[in-house]
mmCIF file of C-alpha atoms in Angstrom:
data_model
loop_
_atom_site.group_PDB
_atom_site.id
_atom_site.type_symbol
_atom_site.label_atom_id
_atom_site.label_comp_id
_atom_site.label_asym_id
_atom_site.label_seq_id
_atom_site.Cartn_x
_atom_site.Cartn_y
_atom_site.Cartn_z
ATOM 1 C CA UNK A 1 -4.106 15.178 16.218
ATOM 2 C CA UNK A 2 -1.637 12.048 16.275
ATOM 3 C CA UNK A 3 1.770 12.174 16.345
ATOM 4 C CA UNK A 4 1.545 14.950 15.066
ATOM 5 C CA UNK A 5 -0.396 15.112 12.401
ATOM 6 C CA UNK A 6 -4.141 16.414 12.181
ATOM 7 C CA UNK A 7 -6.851 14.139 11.790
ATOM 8 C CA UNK A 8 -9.294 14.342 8.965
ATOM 9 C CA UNK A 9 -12.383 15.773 9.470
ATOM 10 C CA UNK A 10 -14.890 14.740 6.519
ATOM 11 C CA UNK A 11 -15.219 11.681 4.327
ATOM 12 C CA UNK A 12 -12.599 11.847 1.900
ATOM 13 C CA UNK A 13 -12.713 9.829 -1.730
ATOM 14 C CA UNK A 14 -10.205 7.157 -1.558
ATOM 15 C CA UNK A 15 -9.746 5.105 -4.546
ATOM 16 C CA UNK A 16 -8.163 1.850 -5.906
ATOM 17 C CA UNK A 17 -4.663 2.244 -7.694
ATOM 18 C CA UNK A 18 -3.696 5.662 -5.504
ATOM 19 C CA UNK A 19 -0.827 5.698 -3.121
ATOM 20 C CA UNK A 20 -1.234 7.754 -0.218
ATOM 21 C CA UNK A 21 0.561 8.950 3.027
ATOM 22 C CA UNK A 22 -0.697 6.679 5.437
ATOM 23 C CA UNK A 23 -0.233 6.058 9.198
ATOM 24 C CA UNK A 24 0.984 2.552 9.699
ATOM 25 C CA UNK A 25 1.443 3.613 13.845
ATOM 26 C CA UNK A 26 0.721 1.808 16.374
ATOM 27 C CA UNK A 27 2.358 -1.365 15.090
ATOM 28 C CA UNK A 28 3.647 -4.259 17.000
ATOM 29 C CA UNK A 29 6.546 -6.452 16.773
ATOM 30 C CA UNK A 30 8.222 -6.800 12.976
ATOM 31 C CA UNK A 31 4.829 -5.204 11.149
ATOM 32 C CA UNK A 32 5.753 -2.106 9.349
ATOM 33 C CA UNK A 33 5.127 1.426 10.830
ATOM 34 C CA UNK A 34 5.408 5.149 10.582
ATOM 35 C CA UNK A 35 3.811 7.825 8.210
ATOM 36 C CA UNK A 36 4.487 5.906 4.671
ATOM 37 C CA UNK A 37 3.378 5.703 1.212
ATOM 38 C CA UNK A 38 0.334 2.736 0.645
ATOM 39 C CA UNK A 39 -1.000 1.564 -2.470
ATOM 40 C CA UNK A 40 -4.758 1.260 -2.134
ATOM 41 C CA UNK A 41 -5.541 -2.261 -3.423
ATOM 42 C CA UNK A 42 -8.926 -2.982 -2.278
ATOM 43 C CA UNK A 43 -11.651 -2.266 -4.974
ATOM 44 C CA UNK A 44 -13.764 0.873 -4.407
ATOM 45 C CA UNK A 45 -17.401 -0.694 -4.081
ATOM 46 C CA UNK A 46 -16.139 -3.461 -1.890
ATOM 47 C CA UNK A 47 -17.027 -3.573 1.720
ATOM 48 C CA UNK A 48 -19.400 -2.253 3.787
ATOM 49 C CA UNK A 49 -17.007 -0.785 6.439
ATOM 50 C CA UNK A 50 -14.771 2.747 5.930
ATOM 51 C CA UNK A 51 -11.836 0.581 5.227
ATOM 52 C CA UNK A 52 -9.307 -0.126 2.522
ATOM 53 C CA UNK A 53 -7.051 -1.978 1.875
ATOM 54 C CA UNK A 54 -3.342 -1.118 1.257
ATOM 55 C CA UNK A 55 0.314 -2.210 0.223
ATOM 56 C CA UNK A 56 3.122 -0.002 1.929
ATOM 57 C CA UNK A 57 5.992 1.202 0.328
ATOM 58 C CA UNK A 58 9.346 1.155 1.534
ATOM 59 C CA UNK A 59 12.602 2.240 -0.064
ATOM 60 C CA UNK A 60 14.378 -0.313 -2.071
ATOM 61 C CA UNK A 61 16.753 -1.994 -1.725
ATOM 62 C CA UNK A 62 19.055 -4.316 -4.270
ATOM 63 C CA UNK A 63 18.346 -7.213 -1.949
ATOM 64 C CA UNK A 64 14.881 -6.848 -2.339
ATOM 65 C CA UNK A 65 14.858 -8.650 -5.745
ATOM 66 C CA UNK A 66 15.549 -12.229 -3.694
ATOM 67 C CA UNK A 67 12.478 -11.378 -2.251
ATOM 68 C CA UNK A 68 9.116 -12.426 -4.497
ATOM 69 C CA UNK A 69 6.906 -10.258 -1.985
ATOM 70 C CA UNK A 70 8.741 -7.078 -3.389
ATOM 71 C CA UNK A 71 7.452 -5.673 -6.005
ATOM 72 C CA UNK A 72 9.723 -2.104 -7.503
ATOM 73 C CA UNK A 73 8.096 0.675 -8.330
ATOM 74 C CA UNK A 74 9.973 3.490 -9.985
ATOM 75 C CA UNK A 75 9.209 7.002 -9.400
ATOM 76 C CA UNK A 76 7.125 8.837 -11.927
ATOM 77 C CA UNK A 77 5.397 12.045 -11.829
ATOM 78 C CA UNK A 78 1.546 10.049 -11.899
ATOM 79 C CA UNK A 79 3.037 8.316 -8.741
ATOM 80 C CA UNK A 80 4.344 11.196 -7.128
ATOM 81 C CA UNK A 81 7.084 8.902 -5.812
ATOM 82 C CA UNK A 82 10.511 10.049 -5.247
ATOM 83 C CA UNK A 83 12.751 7.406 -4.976
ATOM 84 C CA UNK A 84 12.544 4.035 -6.224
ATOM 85 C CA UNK A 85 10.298 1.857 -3.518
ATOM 86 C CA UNK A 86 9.237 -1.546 -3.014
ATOM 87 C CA UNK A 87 5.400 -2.550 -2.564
ATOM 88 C CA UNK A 88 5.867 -5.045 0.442
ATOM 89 C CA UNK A 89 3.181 -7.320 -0.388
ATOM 90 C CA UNK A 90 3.668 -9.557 2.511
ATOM 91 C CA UNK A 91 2.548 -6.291 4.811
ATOM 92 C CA UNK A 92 -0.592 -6.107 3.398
ATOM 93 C CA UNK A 93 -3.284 -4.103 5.562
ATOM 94 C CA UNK A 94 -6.407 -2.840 6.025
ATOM 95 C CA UNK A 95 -7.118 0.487 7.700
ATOM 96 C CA UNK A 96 -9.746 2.969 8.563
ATOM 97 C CA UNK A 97 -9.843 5.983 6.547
ATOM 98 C CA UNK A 98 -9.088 8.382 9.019
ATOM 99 C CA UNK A 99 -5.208 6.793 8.482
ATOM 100 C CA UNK A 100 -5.019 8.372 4.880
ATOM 101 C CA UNK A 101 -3.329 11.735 5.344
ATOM 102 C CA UNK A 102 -2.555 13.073 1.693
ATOM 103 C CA UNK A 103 -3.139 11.817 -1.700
ATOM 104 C CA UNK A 104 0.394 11.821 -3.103
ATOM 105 C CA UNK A 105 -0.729 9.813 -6.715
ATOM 106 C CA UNK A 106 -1.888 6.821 -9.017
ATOM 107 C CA UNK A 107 -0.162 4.180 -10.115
ATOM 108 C CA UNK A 108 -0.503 3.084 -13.519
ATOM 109 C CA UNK A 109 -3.099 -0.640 -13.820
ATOM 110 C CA UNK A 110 -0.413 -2.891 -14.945
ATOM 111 C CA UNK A 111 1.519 -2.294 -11.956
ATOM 112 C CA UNK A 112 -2.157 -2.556 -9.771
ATOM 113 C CA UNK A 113 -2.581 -6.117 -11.054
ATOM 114 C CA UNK A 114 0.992 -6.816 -10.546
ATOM 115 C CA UNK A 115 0.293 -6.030 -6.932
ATOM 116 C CA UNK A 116 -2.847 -8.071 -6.718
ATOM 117 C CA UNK A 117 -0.683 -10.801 -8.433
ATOM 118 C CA UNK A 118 2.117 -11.020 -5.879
ATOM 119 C CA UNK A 119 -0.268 -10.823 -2.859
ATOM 120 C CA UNK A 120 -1.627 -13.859 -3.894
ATOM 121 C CA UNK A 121 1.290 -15.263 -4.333
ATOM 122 C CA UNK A 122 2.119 -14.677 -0.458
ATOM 123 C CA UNK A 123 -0.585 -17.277 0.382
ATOM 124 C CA UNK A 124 0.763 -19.670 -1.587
ATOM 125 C CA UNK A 125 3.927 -19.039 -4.171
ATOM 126 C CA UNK A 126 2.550 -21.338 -6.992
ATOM 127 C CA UNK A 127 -0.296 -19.091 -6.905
ATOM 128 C CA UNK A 128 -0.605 -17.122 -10.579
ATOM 129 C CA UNK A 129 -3.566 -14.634 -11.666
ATOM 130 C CA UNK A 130 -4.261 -14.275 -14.879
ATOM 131 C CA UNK A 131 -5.720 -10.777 -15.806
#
């Protein structure tokens, strides 16, 4: 158990496109932390390792649209959100599955490869992807 919550105790199927509950604890300094929402954004046959990789979600803010990291994502019933959120695509991370709590749901793939997008765009802004 951590902080908390109970640890997982089998394999679990954790796919591209769904947001999950996700531990973002221990951090240090300025990164990002608690029990959040993620966006898996990390393909599902990609790696060899029992890691993906993942967006968090933060509330948002009206501020947030100065920011070209921040990508709004409005609550739907497929997304399970509640609140409008931001995809901070600056925080980008990858974890071990044993982070990913609960499958709270999917977001749709227009908004996926508006994700992938803008994280590419945090390595260098003049950065575009076409899909």
């Amino acid at each position: 158990m951590t902080r908390g919550i109970p640890m997982p105790t089998e394999p679990r199927e954790i796919s591209q496109g769904e947001i999950w509950m996700v531990r973002f604890y221990p951090q240090r300094g300025s990164e990002i932390s608690k029990l959040r929402p993620a966006v898996v954004v990390s393909h599902d046959v990609i790696g060899r390792l029992p890691l993906k990789t993942v967006v968090p979600l933060t509330d948002w803010k009206a501020n947030y649209r100065d920011y070209p990291w921040m990508l709004k994502i409005i609550p739907s019933k497929s997304n399970g959100l509640g609140k409008p959120s931001a995809a901070d695509c600056f925080q980008i991370k990858n974890f071990l599955d044993e982070r990913f709590v609960e499958r709270i749901g999917k977001i749709p793939l227009e908004t996926l490869y508006e994700i992938h997008s803008t994280i590419a765009k945090t390595f260098n802004p003049i950065y575009t992807i076409c899909f």
